[in-house]
XYZ file of C-alpha atoms in Angstrom:
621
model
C -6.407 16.129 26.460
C -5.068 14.267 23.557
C -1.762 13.052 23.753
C 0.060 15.383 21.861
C -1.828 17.812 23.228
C 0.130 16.379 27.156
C 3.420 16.376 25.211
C 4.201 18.257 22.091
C 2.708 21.538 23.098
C 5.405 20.958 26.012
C 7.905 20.420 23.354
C 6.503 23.519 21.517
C 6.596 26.152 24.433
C 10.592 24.501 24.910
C 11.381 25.726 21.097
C 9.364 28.922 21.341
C 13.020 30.872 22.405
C 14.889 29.146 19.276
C 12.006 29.833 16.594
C 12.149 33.061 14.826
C 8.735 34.295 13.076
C 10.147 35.228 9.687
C 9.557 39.363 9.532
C 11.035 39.992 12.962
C 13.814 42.080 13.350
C 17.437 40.237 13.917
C 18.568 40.564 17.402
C 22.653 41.303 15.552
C 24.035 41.377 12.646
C 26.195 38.570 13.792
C 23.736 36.125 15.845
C 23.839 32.688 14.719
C 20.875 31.562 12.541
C 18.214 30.532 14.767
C 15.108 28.222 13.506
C 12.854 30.226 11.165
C 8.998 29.516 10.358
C 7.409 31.329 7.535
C 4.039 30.607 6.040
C 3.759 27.778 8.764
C 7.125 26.086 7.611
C 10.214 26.427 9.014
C 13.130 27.369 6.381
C 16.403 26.382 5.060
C 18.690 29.020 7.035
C 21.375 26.659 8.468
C 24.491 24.991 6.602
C 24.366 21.510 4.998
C 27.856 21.492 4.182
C 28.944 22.929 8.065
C 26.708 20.561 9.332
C 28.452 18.654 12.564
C 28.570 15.466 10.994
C 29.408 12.236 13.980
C 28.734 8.604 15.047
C 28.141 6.770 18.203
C 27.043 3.109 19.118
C 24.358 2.879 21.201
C 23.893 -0.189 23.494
C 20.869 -2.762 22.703
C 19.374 -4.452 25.899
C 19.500 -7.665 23.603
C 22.429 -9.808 22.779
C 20.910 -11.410 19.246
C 24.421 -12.930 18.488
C 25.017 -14.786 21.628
C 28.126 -13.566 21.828
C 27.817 -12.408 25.521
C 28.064 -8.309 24.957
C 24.919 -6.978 24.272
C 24.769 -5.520 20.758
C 26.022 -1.619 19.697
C 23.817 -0.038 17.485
C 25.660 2.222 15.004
C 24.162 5.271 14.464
C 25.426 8.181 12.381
C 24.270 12.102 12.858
C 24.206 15.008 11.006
C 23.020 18.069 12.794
C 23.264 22.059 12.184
C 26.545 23.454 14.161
C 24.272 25.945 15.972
C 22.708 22.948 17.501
C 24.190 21.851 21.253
C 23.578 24.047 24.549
C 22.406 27.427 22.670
C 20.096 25.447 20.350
C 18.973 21.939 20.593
C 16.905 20.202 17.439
C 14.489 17.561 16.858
C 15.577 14.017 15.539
C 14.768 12.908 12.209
C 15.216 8.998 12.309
C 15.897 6.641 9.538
C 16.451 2.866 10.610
C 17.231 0.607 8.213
C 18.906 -2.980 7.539
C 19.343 -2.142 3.965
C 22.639 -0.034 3.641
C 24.612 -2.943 2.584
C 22.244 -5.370 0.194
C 20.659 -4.148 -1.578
C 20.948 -0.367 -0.691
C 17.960 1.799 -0.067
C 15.408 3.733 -1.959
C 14.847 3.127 -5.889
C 17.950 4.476 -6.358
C 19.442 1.733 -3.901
C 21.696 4.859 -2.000
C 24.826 3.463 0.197
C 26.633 5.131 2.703
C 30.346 6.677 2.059
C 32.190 7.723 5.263
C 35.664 10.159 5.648
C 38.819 9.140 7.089
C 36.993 9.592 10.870
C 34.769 7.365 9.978
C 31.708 9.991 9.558
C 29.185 9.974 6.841
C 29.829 12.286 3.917
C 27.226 10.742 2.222
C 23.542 9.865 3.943
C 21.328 7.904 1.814
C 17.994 9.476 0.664
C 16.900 13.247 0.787
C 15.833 13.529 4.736
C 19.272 14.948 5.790
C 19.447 17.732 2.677
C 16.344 18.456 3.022
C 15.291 18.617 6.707
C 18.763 19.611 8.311
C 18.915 22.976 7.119
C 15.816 23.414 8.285
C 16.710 23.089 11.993
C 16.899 19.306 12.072
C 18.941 16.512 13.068
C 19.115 13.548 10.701
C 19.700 10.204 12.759
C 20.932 7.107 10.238
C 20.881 4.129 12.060
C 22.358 0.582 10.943
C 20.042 -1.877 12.147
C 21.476 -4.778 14.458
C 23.345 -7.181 12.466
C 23.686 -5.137 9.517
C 26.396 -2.986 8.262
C 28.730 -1.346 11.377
C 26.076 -2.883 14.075
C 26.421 -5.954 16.086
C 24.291 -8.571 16.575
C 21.897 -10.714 14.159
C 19.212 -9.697 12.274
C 16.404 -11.371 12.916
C 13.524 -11.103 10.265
C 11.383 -8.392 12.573
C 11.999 -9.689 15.510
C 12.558 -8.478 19.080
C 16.444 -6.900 18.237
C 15.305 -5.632 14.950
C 12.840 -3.162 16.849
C 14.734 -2.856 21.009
C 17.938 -1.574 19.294
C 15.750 1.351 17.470
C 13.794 1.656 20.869
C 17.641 2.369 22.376
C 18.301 4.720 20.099
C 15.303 6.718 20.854
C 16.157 5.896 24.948
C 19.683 7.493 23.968
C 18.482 10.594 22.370
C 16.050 10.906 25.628
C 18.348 10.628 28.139
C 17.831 6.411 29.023
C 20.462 4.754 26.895
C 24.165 4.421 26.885
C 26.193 5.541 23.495
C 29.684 5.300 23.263
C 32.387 6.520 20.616
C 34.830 4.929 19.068
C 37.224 4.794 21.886
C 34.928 3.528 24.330
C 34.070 6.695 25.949
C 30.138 7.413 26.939
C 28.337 9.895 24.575
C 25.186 12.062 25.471
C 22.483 13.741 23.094
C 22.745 17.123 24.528
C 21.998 18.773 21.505
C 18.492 17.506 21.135
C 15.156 18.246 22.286
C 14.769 14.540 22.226
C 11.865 15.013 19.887
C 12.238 12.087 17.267
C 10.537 10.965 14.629
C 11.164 7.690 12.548
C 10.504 7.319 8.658
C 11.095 4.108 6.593
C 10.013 2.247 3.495
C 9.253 -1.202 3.944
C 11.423 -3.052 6.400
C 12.412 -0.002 7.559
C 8.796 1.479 7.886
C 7.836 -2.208 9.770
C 11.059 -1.111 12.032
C 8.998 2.308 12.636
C 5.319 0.609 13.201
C 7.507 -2.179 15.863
C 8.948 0.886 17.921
C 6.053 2.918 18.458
C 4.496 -0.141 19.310
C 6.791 -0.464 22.626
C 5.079 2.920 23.468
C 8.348 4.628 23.884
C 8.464 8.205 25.382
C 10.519 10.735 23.264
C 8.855 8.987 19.574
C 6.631 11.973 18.787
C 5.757 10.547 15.205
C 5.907 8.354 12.889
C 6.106 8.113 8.876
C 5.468 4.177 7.828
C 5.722 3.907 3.774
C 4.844 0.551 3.375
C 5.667 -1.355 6.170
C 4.446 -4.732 7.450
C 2.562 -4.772 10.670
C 2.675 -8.862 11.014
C 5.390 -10.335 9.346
C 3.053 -13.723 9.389
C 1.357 -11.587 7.036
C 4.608 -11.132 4.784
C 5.210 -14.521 4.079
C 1.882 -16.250 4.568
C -1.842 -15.724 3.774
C -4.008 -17.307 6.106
C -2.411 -20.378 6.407
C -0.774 -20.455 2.507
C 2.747 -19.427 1.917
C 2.395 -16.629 -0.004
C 6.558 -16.406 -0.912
C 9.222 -18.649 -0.969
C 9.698 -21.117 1.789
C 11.919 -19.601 4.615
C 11.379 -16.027 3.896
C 12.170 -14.793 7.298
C 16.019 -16.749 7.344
C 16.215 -15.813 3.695
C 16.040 -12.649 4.400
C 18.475 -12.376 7.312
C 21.013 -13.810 5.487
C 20.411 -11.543 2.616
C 21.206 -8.068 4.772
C 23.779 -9.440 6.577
C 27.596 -8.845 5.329
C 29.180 -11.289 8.381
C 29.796 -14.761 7.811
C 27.111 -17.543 7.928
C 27.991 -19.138 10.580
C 28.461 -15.785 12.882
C 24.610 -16.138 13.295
C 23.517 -19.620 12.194
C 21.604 -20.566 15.412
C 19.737 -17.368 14.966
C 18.648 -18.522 11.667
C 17.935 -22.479 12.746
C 15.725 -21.018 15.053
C 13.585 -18.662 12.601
C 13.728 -21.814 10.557
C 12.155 -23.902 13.175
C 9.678 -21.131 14.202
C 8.515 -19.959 10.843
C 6.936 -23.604 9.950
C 6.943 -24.155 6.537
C 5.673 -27.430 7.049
C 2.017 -26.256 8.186
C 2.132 -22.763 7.280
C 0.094 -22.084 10.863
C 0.506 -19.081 12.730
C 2.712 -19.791 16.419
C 4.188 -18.261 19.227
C 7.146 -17.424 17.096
C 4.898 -15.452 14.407
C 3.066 -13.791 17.679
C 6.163 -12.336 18.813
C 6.863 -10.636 15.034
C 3.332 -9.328 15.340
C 3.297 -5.536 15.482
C -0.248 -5.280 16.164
C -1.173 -7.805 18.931
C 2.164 -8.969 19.528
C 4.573 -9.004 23.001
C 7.061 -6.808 21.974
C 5.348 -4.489 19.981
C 1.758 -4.119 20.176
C -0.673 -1.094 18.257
C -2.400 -0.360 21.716
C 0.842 1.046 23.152
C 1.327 3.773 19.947
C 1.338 6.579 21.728
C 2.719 8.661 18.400
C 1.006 10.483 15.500
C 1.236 8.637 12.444
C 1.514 9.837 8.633
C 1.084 6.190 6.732
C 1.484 5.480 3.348
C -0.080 2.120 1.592
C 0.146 0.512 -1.898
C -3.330 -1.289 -2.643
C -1.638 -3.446 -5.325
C 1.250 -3.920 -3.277
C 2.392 -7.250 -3.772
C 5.071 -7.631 -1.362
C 3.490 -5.708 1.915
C -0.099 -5.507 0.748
C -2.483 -3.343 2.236
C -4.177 -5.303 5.520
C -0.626 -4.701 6.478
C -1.923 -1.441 6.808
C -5.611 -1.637 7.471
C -5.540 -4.214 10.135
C -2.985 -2.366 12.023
C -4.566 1.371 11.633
C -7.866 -0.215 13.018
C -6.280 -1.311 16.342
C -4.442 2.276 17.173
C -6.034 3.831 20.096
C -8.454 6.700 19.286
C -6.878 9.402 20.620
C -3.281 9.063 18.292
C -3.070 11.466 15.404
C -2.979 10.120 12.080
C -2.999 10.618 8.368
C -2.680 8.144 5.640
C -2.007 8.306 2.076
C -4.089 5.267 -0.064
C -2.525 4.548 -3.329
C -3.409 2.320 -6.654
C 0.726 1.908 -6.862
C 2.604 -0.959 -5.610
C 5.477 -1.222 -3.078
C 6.013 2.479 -3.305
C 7.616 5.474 -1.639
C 5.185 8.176 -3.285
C 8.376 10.168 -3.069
C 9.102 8.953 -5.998
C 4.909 9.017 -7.317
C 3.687 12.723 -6.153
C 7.171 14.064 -5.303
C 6.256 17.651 -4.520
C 2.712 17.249 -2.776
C 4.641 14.376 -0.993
C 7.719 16.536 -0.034
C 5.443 19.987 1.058
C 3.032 17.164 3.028
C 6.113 15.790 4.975
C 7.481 19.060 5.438
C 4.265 20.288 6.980
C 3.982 17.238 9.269
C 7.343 17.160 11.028
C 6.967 21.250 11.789
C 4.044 20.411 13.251
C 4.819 17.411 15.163
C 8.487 17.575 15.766
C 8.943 21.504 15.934
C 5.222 22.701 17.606
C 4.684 25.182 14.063
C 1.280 25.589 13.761
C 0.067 25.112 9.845
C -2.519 23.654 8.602
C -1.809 19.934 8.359
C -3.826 18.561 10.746
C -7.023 21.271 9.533
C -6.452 19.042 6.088
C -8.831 15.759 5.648
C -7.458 12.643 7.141
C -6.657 10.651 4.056
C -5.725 10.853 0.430
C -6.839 8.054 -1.488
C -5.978 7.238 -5.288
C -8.282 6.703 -7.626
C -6.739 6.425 -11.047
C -3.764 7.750 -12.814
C -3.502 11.275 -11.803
C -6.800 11.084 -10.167
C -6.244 11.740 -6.299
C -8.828 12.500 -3.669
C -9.537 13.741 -0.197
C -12.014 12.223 2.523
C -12.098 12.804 6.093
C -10.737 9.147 7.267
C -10.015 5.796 5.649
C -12.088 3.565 5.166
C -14.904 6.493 3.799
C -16.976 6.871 6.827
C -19.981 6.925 4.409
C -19.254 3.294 3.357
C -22.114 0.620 3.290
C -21.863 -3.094 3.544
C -23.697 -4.634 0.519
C -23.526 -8.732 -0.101
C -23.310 -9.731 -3.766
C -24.245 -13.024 -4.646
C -22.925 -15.867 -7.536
C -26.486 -16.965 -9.811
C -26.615 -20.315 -11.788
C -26.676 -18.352 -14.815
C -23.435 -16.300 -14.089
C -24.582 -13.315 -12.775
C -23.690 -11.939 -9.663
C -27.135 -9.974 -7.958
C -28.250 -9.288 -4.509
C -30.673 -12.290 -3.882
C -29.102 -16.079 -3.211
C -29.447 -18.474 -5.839
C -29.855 -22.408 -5.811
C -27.739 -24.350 -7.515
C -23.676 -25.626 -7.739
C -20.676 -24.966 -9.534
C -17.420 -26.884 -9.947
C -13.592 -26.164 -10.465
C -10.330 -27.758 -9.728
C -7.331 -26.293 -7.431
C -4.772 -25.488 -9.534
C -1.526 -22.884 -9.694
C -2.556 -19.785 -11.621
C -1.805 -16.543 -12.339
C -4.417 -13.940 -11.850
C -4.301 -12.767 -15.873
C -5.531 -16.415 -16.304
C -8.131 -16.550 -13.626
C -10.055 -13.380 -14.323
C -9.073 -13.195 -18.210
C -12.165 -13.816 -20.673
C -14.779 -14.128 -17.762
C -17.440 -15.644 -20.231
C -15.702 -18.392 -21.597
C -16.090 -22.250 -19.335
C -13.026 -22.538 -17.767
C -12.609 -25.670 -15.001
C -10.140 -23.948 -13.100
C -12.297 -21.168 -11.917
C -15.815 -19.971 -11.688
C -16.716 -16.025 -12.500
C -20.117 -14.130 -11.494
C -20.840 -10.345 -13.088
C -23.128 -8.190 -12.397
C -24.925 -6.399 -15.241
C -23.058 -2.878 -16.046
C -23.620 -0.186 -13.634
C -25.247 2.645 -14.279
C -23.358 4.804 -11.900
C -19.750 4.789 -10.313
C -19.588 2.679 -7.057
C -16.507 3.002 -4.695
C -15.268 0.150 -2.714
C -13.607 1.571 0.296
C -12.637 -0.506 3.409
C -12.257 -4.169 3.128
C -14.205 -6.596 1.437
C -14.801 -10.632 2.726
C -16.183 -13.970 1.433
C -18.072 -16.908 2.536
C -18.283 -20.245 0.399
C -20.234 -23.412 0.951
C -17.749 -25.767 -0.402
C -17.670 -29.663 -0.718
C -13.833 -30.939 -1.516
C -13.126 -34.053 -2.948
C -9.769 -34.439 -0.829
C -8.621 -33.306 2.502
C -6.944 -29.855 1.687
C -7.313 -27.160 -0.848
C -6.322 -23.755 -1.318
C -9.379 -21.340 -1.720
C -9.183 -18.231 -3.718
C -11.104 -15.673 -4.670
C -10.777 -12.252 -7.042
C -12.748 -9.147 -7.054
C -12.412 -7.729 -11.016
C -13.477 -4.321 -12.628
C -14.425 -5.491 -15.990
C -14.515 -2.591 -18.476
C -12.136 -1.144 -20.598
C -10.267 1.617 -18.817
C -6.890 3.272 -18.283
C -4.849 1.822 -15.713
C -1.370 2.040 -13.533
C 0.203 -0.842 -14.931
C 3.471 -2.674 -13.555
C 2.297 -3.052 -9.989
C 5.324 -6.429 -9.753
C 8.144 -5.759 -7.891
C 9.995 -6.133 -11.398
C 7.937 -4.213 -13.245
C 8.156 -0.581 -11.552
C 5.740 -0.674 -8.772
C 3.198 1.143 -11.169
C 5.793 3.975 -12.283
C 7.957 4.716 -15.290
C 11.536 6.879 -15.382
C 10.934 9.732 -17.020
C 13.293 12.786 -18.442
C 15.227 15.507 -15.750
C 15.560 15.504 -12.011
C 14.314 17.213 -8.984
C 16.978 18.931 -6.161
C 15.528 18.718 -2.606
C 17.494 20.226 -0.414
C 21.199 21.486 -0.201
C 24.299 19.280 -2.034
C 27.386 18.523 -1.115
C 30.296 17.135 -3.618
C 29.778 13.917 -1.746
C 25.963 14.064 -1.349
C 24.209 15.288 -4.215
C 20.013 16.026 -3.475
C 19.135 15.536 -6.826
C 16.742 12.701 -8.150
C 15.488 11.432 -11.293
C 11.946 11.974 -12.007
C 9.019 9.110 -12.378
C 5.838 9.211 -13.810
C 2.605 6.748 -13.252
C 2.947 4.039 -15.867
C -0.026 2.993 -17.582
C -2.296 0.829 -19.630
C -5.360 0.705 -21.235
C -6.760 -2.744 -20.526
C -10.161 -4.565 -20.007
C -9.939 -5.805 -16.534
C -8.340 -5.202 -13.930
C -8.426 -7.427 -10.180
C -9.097 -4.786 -7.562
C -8.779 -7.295 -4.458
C -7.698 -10.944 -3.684
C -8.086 -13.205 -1.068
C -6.621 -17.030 -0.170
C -6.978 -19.028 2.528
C -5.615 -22.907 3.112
C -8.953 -24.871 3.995
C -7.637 -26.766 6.616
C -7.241 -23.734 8.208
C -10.411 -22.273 8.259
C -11.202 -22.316 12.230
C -8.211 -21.673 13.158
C -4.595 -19.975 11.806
C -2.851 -21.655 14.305
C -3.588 -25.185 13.590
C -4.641 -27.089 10.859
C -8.094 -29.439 10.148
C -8.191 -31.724 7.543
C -11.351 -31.548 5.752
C -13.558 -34.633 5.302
C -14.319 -35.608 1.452
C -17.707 -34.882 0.290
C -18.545 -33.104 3.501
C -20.041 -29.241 3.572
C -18.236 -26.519 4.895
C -18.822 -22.843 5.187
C -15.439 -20.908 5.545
C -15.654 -17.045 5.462
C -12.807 -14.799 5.528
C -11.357 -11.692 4.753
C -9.814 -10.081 1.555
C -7.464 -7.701 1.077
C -8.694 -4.422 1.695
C -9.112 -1.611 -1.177
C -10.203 1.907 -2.400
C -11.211 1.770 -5.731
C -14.019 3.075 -8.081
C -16.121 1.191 -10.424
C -16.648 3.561 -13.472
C -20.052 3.371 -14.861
C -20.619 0.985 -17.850
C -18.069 -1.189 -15.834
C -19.338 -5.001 -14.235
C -17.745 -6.035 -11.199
C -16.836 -9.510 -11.250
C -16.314 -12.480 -8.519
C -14.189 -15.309 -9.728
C -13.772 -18.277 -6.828
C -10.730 -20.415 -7.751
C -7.825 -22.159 -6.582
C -4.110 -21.013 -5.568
C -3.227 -17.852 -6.651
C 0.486 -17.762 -8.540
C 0.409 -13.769 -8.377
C 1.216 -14.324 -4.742
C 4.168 -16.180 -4.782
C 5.124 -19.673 -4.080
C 1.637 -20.665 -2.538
C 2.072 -24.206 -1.072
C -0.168 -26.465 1.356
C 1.121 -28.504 4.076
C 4.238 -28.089 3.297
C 3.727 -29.479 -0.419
C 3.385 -27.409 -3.783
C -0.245 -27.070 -4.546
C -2.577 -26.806 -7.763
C -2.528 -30.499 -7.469
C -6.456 -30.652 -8.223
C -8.709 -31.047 -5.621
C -11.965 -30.772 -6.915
C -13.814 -27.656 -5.341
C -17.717 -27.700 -5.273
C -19.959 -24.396 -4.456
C -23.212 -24.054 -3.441
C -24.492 -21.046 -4.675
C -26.937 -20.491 -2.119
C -24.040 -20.256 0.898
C -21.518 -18.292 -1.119
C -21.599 -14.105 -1.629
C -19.196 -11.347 -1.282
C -19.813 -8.360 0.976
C -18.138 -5.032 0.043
C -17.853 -1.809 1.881
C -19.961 0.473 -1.129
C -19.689 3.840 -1.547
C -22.328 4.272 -3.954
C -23.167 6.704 -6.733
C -26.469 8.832 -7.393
């Protein structure tokens, strides 16, 4: 028996007295609303503007400030009025450190509170949307941001055990006070929750499932990191800006510096700039593997979204993650070609009636047909969307391309060498006009295809390189050469891959203070003749080990293989794909080496013979 097969048909024969098949006669005129399913979705017969709106702090079992209290977690409710001993509701849960700087969503929505200190207005549409529908909307201020206590601490252990108390509370295992001191129970809740984030905020969602929980029936991760090694480094490189985890802390948090400034010399210290090597302090912000938080303990379904051009949480984020859940948890995925995107704002009302459909069924026991629907939904193109039955395509084939002394990239290994120096470039430069001698990079196409290939899953690389120094950075870019007509604007600055367009959409109910009511966005676009479908970097020195670093010996061979970011994508026919090795990659941030800034020209020799790409082909006729 599956696991929500032990625990949410429980939850569903608990609601079957409050749910009200839509057709069947009311019991009075007068009765209170009571939850209502129709066409396997339940409907929007309570009050949004009589919602009970409240707040309570729950208590952390951390004290991240050192203060000597462990931290309060402020959380804020809205809930239908029905809700309490004659009705009790599932939790909707938003966590997020973002309600101060910079605010959250693409509209950057902040919180506005009455004279009691209650919301009247809750960022995003989850609480217009949902609550009338027989939900409870949970907004909680992650520790060390806005009205919580404590220090934020980059993904670390209180970022994710004060959203593991709040799901404790709403269970029955946590303390919550109000504001006068006095304890607070949940007794309006089935104790059903299920978190939803973008970002940090989905990371915050991936981190408390991964404590295995009880009471966390689902979760809804829209880009979030599953290692945050893996948001500021890239095997070994620095990928951002030096000190991204303290930089960050100090960015969400409104208190002064020095409230929390041995909390940030210590992510200072652990985080290593210096080396760039992964460490014990990295392990414990590891979602996937890690102490705190680890994938093997989800015991929730999961409905994940991903960005393959995502430059900020890019997509082994996701893959590496998804691959270590256990079998058994339920699970859905949407694969886009957008960036660091909520596709709330990408395929609003597939996105909406999807989410819709997954919290009835997971939170509320409706049966629909959500989990009858194929596993994934994967991007192709602009306005080009497809199903499959799981990510990667289970149909998928290795096949290893190889670089040949004339340029080509075929199936058989070639003899011979190529040269090119380590320097900083961006990606436009690397891959741009792939016939043309360039002694910064060296690029391999095949001939054109004469059918549509899919690579779906994630692709790696092995080189037989010689350097000429000690250290190098070691890229590599998978292109789709052929004209073609692209999302465009994938940069954090540049959209994410969408465009504003005219009007707005209304989800849900308004209220003076809290309108529903979003503008619209449309895929933005470009006809171009390439475009780099995957990336990969590595620091040489470490390529036996992340965790410590190997000078290499001048003149010496080595043959380093590792992987690249993982994609879906298709290869039109009349298209080449193209395999261009090269230095440090300026797409991905601030790349350095050692601690030092890099494109400082080592001199990078390949044997052909020892170097090939192997992709995960889904092939045409």
């Amino acid at each position: 028996m599956s696991v929500f097969q032990r625990r949410g048909l429980l939850a569903a024969a608990s609601l079957a007295a409050a749910i009200a098949v839509a057709g069947a006669p009311a019991a009075s005129a007068t009765a209170e609303p009571g939850i209502t399913v129709s066409g396997g979705v339940t409907q929007p017969v309570f009050s949004y503007a009589d919602a009970i709106r409240e707040h309570v702090r729950v208590q952390s079992p951390l004290d991240s400030d050192g203060d000597g209290k462990k931290d309060l977690v402020r959380v804020d409710i809205i809930r239908p009025k029905e809700s309490g001993s004659g009705l009790k509701v599932p939790v909707i849960m938003h966590q997020s450190p973002y309600f101060d700087k910079p605010g959250v969503g693409f509209q950057l929505d902040h919180k506005k509170y009455d004279a009691n200190g209650n919301l009247t207005k809750f960022p995003l549409f989850y609480d217009n949307y949902f609550v009338p529908r027989g939900y409870a909307y949970v907004s909680v201020d992650m520790a060390g941001t806005r009205l919580s206590e404590g220090c934020p601490t980059g993904g670390g252990p209180s970022d994710v055990l004060g959203g593991k108390a709040v799901v404790d509370w709403l269970n029955g295992r946590a303390t919550a006070y109000d504001d006068q001191g006095a304890p607070v129970k949940a007794t309006w809740t089935t104790g059903r929750t299920g978190m939803i984030g973008h970002s940090y905020e989905g990371g915050l969602a991936i981190g408390v499932a991964g404590t295995g929980v009880p009471g966390l029936a689902t979760i809804v991760p829209l880009a979030g990191p599953s290692s945050w090694y893996d948001m500021w480094r890239a095997n070994g490189t620095l990928t951002d800006f030096k000190s991204g985890p303290q930089w960050l802390a100090q960015m969400i948090d409104e208190d002064p510096d020095e409230k929390c400034a041995a909390v940030h010399q210590r992510m200072t210290a652990g985080s290593d700039d210096a080396t760039g090597n992964y460490n014990a302090y990295w392990n414990e912000l590891n979602y996937r593997t890690g102490p705190v938080s680890n994938a093997r303990n989800v015991r929730a379904s999961v409905l994940a979204v991903v960005g393959m051009q995502d430059r900020n949480v890019m997509g082994n984020q996701f893959s590496e993650w998804w691959a270590k859940l256990p079998r058994d948890v339920r699970r859905k995925a949407w694969v886009t070609q957008y960036g660091h995107l909520d596709p709330f704002w990408a395929r609003r009302q597939v996105w909406v009636d999807t989410l819709h459909k997954w919290f009835d069924h997971e939170l509320m026991g409706v049966t629909n047909d959500i989990m009858r629907q194929p596993r994934a939904d994967v991007q192709l193109g602009p306005d080009r969307w497809i199903t499959q039955s799981d990510w990667p395509a289970r149909q998928a084939r290795t096949t290893t391309l190889r670089p040949q002394a004339d340029g080509a990239l075929g199936r058989v290994p070639s003899k011979g060498t190529g040269s090119y120096l380590d320097t900083l470039q961006t990606e436009e430069a690397m891959a741009g006009d792939p016939g043309t001698a360039n002694p910064n990079r060296l690029a391999y196409l095949t001939p054109p295809l004469k059918n549509a290939i899919r690579v779906s899953g994630t692709p790696s690389v092995s080189l037989n390189v010689k350097l000429d120094k000690p250290a190098a950075n070691l890229g590599v870019l998978l292109v789709d050469y052929g004209t073609d007509t692209r999302i465009h604007g994938v940069a954090p600055d540049k959209g994410q891959g969408l465009k504003l367009v005219d009007g707005q959409d209304c989800v849900g109910q308004s209220t003076a203070d809290d309108s529903s009511c979003y503008v619209r966005a449309a895929d933005n676009t470009i006809t171009s003749g390439f475009q780099v479908v995957s990336r990969g970097v590595i620091d040489a020195q470490n390529h036996t080990s992340l965790s410590r670093q190997t000078p290499l010996t001048p003149g010496r061979p080595y043959r380093i293989t590792w992987k690249m970011l993982p994609q879906d994508y298709e290869f039109k026919a009349g298209h080449r794909l193209g395999l261009v090795l090269t230095g440090t990659n300026a797409d991905l941030g601030e790349p350095a080496l050692g601690g030092a800034e890099t494109g400082a020209g080592t001199k990078v020799t390949v044997d052909l013979a020892g170097t090939s790409i192997s992709l995960p082909l889904v092939t045409g006729k």
